[in-house]
Amino acid sequence: MSRTATVTRTTSETDITVQLDLDTTTYEPPSTGHGFLDHMLDALARHARIGLNIRATGDLHIEPHHLVEDVGITLGQALTQALGDRKGIERYGSAFVPMDETLAHVVVDLSGRAHLAFEPETLNVWGDAGGMTHYHLREFLRGLSNHAGITLHVRLLAGREAHHVIEAIIKALARALHDAVQVTSQSMPSTKGSL
C-alpha cells in the first residue's frame, strides 16, 4: 500500500502544496519564501526520514503567521491521507532532542484525536528566528495536530533562545513521528479496533 499524499490548499493569504511519502527518504528542499521556516521543514524531513516536498507562498509582507499556520494545516491534511486507516502503525512516538543549552521533549499519539499541549507558551523564550517566534511554532503545531488527528505534547526542559528552542522542538517532533508512523504489525493499534 502506498503511503503517499499530495495536498494543495489555496486561500486569499497563502498557496501551499505538500507532497508526502512516509516510506522514502527522498525529498526536495522546501520553498516557502521564509528562510527559517524552510530550515525547519528541511530538519523535519531529514529527522523524520520521510519524503517531503513543500512549495508555498504567503503574505509575508504582513508577518509569517498565516504562512506558518497554513503549512501546518496542509502538512496535517497530507499526513492524514498518507496514513490511511492507520492499521499496523506503531502509533506512539517520543523523543528528546538537545541543542546546546536547549532540551526539548515531544510525544505524539497518532490516535485520530487532535490535542496540543504546548508548554513553551508559558515560558520566557527570547527573541525570534527570522521573524518566527515560538508562538508561530505553536500555530504550526496546532494546524498539524488538528488536521492530522495527533495528540501532541511539547515540553521544553531547558532553553530560552528562540532559534534553538524552535529547532530542537521540530527535530524532536520529527524523531517522534518517525517512530509513530512505522508499520510494525497487521493489527489496528487500538483496543477499540479502530482509530
mmCIF file of C-alpha atoms in Angstrom:
data_model
loop_
_atom_site.group_PDB
_atom_site.id
_atom_site.type_symbol
_atom_site.label_atom_id
_atom_site.label_comp_id
_atom_site.label_asym_id
_atom_site.label_seq_id
_atom_site.Cartn_x
_atom_site.Cartn_y
_atom_site.Cartn_z
ATOM 1 C CA MET A 1 0.000 0.000 0.000
ATOM 2 C CA SER A 2 1.329 3.409 -0.962
ATOM 3 C CA ARG A 3 1.540 5.819 1.955
ATOM 4 C CA THR A 4 1.709 8.998 -0.078
ATOM 5 C CA ALA A 5 -0.330 12.158 -0.429
ATOM 6 C CA THR A 6 -0.415 15.391 -2.365
ATOM 7 C CA VAL A 7 -2.485 18.226 -0.928
ATOM 8 C CA THR A 8 -2.938 21.756 -2.246
ATOM 9 C CA ARG A 9 -4.520 24.461 -0.109
ATOM 10 C CA THR A 10 -5.180 27.918 -1.511
ATOM 11 C CA THR A 11 -6.634 30.853 0.399
ATOM 12 C CA SER A 12 -6.507 34.618 -0.010
ATOM 13 C CA GLU A 13 -3.439 34.563 2.290
ATOM 14 C CA THR A 14 -1.437 31.515 1.185
ATOM 15 C CA ASP A 15 -0.978 28.979 -1.613
ATOM 16 C CA ILE A 16 0.568 25.695 -0.454
ATOM 17 C CA THR A 17 1.271 22.293 -1.987
ATOM 18 C CA VAL A 18 2.596 19.423 0.121
ATOM 19 C CA GLN A 19 3.772 16.110 -1.317
ATOM 20 C CA LEU A 20 4.429 13.477 1.331
ATOM 21 C CA ASP A 21 5.774 9.922 1.178
ATOM 22 C CA LEU A 22 6.119 8.157 4.523
ATOM 23 C CA ASP A 23 8.218 5.319 3.114
ATOM 24 C CA THR A 24 11.082 7.107 1.403
ATOM 25 C CA THR A 25 13.809 9.497 2.444
ATOM 26 C CA THR A 26 13.908 11.294 -0.907
ATOM 27 C CA TYR A 27 12.777 14.868 -0.526
ATOM 28 C CA GLU A 28 13.096 18.266 -2.135
ATOM 29 C CA PRO A 29 14.386 21.309 -0.272
ATOM 30 C CA PRO A 30 11.300 23.245 0.849
ATOM 31 C CA SER A 31 10.441 26.587 -0.717
ATOM 32 C CA THR A 32 8.137 28.843 1.287
ATOM 33 C CA GLY A 33 9.755 32.233 0.867
ATOM 34 C CA HIS A 34 10.676 32.261 4.567
ATOM 35 C CA GLY A 35 14.245 31.114 5.205
ATOM 36 C CA PHE A 36 13.844 29.908 8.765
ATOM 37 C CA LEU A 37 10.611 28.053 8.012
ATOM 38 C CA ASP A 38 12.399 26.329 5.117
ATOM 39 C CA HIS A 39 15.213 25.409 7.525
ATOM 40 C CA MET A 40 12.698 23.870 9.963
ATOM 41 C CA LEU A 41 10.830 21.936 7.267
ATOM 42 C CA ASP A 42 14.151 20.616 5.967
ATOM 43 C CA ALA A 43 15.012 19.451 9.503
ATOM 44 C CA LEU A 44 11.576 17.842 9.828
ATOM 45 C CA ALA A 45 12.027 15.816 6.638
ATOM 46 C CA ARG A 46 15.602 14.785 7.437
ATOM 47 C CA HIS A 47 14.966 13.711 11.024
ATOM 48 C CA ALA A 48 11.605 12.045 10.349
ATOM 49 C CA ARG A 49 13.252 10.324 7.356
ATOM 50 C CA ILE A 50 10.282 10.969 5.104
ATOM 51 C CA GLY A 51 9.831 12.147 1.555
ATOM 52 C CA LEU A 52 8.599 15.723 1.697
ATOM 53 C CA ASN A 53 8.182 18.428 -0.912
ATOM 54 C CA ILE A 54 6.600 21.718 0.179
ATOM 55 C CA ARG A 55 6.035 24.657 -2.141
ATOM 56 C CA ALA A 56 4.321 27.672 -0.614
ATOM 57 C CA THR A 57 3.763 31.373 -0.955
ATOM 58 C CA GLY A 58 2.117 33.657 1.543
ATOM 59 C CA ASP A 59 1.547 37.190 2.734
ATOM 60 C CA LEU A 60 4.966 37.536 4.343
ATOM 61 C CA HIS A 61 4.752 41.311 3.913
ATOM 62 C CA ILE A 62 2.345 41.162 6.887
ATOM 63 C CA GLU A 63 4.248 38.600 9.001
ATOM 64 C CA PRO A 64 4.893 34.823 8.979
ATOM 65 C CA HIS A 65 1.767 33.815 10.941
ATOM 66 C CA HIS A 66 -0.549 32.860 8.065
ATOM 67 C CA LEU A 67 2.130 31.019 6.118
ATOM 68 C CA VAL A 68 3.428 29.055 9.105
ATOM 69 C CA GLU A 69 -0.055 28.100 10.309
ATOM 70 C CA ASP A 70 -1.284 27.114 6.842
ATOM 71 C CA VAL A 71 1.792 24.980 6.144
ATOM 72 C CA GLY A 72 0.996 23.112 9.379
ATOM 73 C CA ILE A 73 -2.629 22.645 8.298
ATOM 74 C CA THR A 74 -1.682 21.391 4.831
ATOM 75 C CA LEU A 75 1.008 19.065 6.173
ATOM 76 C CA GLY A 76 -1.547 17.684 8.632
ATOM 77 C CA GLN A 77 -4.012 17.018 5.808
ATOM 78 C CA ALA A 78 -1.285 15.244 3.826
ATOM 79 C CA LEU A 79 -0.292 13.139 6.832
ATOM 80 C CA THR A 80 -3.915 12.075 7.353
ATOM 81 C CA GLN A 81 -4.173 10.971 3.719
ATOM 82 C CA ALA A 82 -0.835 9.157 3.747
ATOM 83 C CA LEU A 83 -1.647 7.255 6.947
ATOM 84 C CA GLY A 84 -4.948 5.962 5.554
ATOM 85 C CA ASP A 85 -6.767 3.820 8.135
ATOM 86 C CA ARG A 86 -3.573 3.774 10.288
ATOM 87 C CA LYS A 87 -3.715 -0.013 10.543
ATOM 88 C CA GLY A 88 -0.440 -1.554 11.677
ATOM 89 C CA ILE A 89 1.303 1.696 12.591
ATOM 90 C CA GLU A 90 3.303 1.950 15.781
ATOM 91 C CA ARG A 91 1.030 4.920 16.700
ATOM 92 C CA TYR A 92 3.129 6.364 19.540
ATOM 93 C CA GLY A 93 6.465 8.152 19.399
ATOM 94 C CA SER A 94 8.591 10.080 21.851
ATOM 95 C CA ALA A 95 11.894 11.910 21.505
ATOM 96 C CA PHE A 96 14.231 14.109 23.489
ATOM 97 C CA VAL A 97 16.454 16.420 21.445
ATOM 98 C CA PRO A 98 19.209 18.642 22.861
ATOM 99 C CA MET A 99 20.550 21.677 21.043
ATOM 100 C CA ASP A 100 23.325 23.346 23.014
ATOM 101 C CA GLU A 101 21.596 24.841 26.090
ATOM 102 C CA THR A 102 18.151 23.689 24.921
ATOM 103 C CA LEU A 103 16.416 20.369 25.618
ATOM 104 C CA ALA A 104 13.044 19.573 24.062
ATOM 105 C CA HIS A 105 10.756 16.591 24.585
ATOM 106 C CA VAL A 106 7.940 15.745 22.162
ATOM 107 C CA VAL A 107 5.440 12.889 22.468
ATOM 108 C CA VAL A 108 2.946 12.007 19.733
ATOM 109 C CA ASP A 109 -0.065 9.727 19.523
ATOM 110 C CA LEU A 110 -1.445 9.250 16.006
ATOM 111 C CA SER A 111 -4.815 8.460 17.552
ATOM 112 C CA GLY A 112 -7.006 10.436 15.173
ATOM 113 C CA ARG A 113 -7.831 12.748 18.086
ATOM 114 C CA ALA A 114 -6.357 16.227 17.979
ATOM 115 C CA HIS A 115 -4.857 17.753 21.092
ATOM 116 C CA LEU A 116 -1.906 20.097 21.537
ATOM 117 C CA ALA A 117 -0.209 20.633 24.896
ATOM 118 C CA PHE A 118 2.425 23.299 24.272
ATOM 119 C CA GLU A 119 4.485 24.055 27.367
ATOM 120 C CA PRO A 120 6.846 26.666 25.837
ATOM 121 C CA GLU A 121 3.839 29.004 25.729
ATOM 122 C CA THR A 122 4.181 29.506 29.483
ATOM 123 C CA LEU A 123 7.954 30.086 29.426
ATOM 124 C CA ASN A 124 10.119 33.116 28.748
ATOM 125 C CA VAL A 125 11.550 32.314 25.312
ATOM 126 C CA TRP A 126 13.696 35.131 23.977
ATOM 127 C CA GLY A 127 13.578 36.708 20.534
ATOM 128 C CA ASP A 128 12.731 35.283 17.150
ATOM 129 C CA ALA A 129 14.380 33.425 14.296
ATOM 130 C CA GLY A 130 13.968 35.344 11.053
ATOM 131 C CA GLY A 131 10.733 36.794 12.385
ATOM 132 C CA MET A 132 9.436 33.397 13.546
ATOM 133 C CA THR A 133 8.730 33.006 17.262
ATOM 134 C CA HIS A 134 7.658 30.112 19.471
ATOM 135 C CA TYR A 135 4.103 31.461 19.101
ATOM 136 C CA HIS A 136 4.316 30.881 15.340
ATOM 137 C CA LEU A 137 5.587 27.378 16.088
ATOM 138 C CA ARG A 138 2.550 26.812 18.307
ATOM 139 C CA GLU A 139 0.255 27.729 15.403
ATOM 140 C CA PHE A 140 2.158 25.394 13.051
ATOM 141 C CA LEU A 141 1.788 22.555 15.553
ATOM 142 C CA ARG A 142 -1.879 23.372 16.199
ATOM 143 C CA GLY A 143 -2.625 23.198 12.464
ATOM 144 C CA LEU A 144 -0.683 19.941 12.140
ATOM 145 C CA SER A 145 -2.346 18.381 15.188
ATOM 146 C CA ASN A 146 -5.878 19.418 14.250
ATOM 147 C CA HIS A 147 -5.675 18.250 10.645
ATOM 148 C CA ALA A 148 -3.663 15.050 11.188
ATOM 149 C CA GLY A 149 -5.536 13.965 14.317
ATOM 150 C CA ILE A 150 -2.443 13.932 16.506
ATOM 151 C CA THR A 151 -2.278 14.165 20.262
ATOM 152 C CA LEU A 152 0.909 16.182 20.628
ATOM 153 C CA HIS A 153 2.713 17.088 23.844
ATOM 154 C CA VAL A 154 5.623 19.535 23.633
ATOM 155 C CA ARG A 155 7.803 20.181 26.664
ATOM 156 C CA LEU A 156 10.779 22.488 26.917
ATOM 157 C CA LEU A 157 13.088 21.200 29.651
ATOM 158 C CA ALA A 158 15.839 23.790 29.117
ATOM 159 C CA GLY A 159 16.457 26.718 26.809
ATOM 160 C CA ARG A 160 15.472 30.306 26.210
ATOM 161 C CA GLU A 161 16.765 31.405 22.786
ATOM 162 C CA ALA A 162 14.045 31.164 20.123
ATOM 163 C CA HIS A 163 16.152 29.683 17.311
ATOM 164 C CA HIS A 164 17.389 26.783 19.434
ATOM 165 C CA VAL A 165 14.013 26.253 21.112
ATOM 166 C CA ILE A 166 12.101 26.056 17.811
ATOM 167 C CA GLU A 167 14.712 23.892 16.110
ATOM 168 C CA ALA A 168 15.005 21.422 18.987
ATOM 169 C CA ILE A 169 11.205 21.062 19.134
ATOM 170 C CA ILE A 170 10.932 20.461 15.372
ATOM 171 C CA LYS A 171 13.689 17.844 15.474
ATOM 172 C CA ALA A 172 12.085 16.103 18.462
ATOM 173 C CA LEU A 173 8.742 16.137 16.635
ATOM 174 C CA ALA A 174 10.400 14.632 13.573
ATOM 175 C CA ARG A 175 12.040 11.816 15.506
ATOM 176 C CA ALA A 176 8.803 11.041 17.379
ATOM 177 C CA LEU A 177 6.856 10.969 14.099
ATOM 178 C CA HIS A 178 9.471 8.684 12.547
ATOM 179 C CA ASP A 179 8.766 6.093 15.229
ATOM 180 C CA ALA A 180 4.989 6.564 15.274
ATOM 181 C CA VAL A 181 4.381 6.133 11.519
ATOM 182 C CA GLN A 182 6.326 2.863 11.248
ATOM 183 C CA VAL A 183 4.243 -0.127 10.183
ATOM 184 C CA THR A 184 5.085 -2.897 12.645
ATOM 185 C CA SER A 185 2.071 -5.219 12.563
ATOM 186 C CA GLN A 186 -1.118 -6.045 10.686
ATOM 187 C CA SER A 187 -3.445 -5.095 13.522
ATOM 188 C CA MET A 188 -5.128 -1.871 14.456
ATOM 189 C CA PRO A 189 -3.176 -0.189 17.297
ATOM 190 C CA SER A 190 -6.252 0.296 19.492
ATOM 191 C CA THR A 191 -8.254 -1.759 21.945
ATOM 192 C CA LYS A 192 -11.376 -0.302 20.281
ATOM 193 C CA GLY A 193 -10.466 -1.908 16.954
ATOM 194 C CA SER A 194 -10.330 1.429 15.138
ATOM 195 C CA LEU A 195 -8.761 4.856 15.458
#
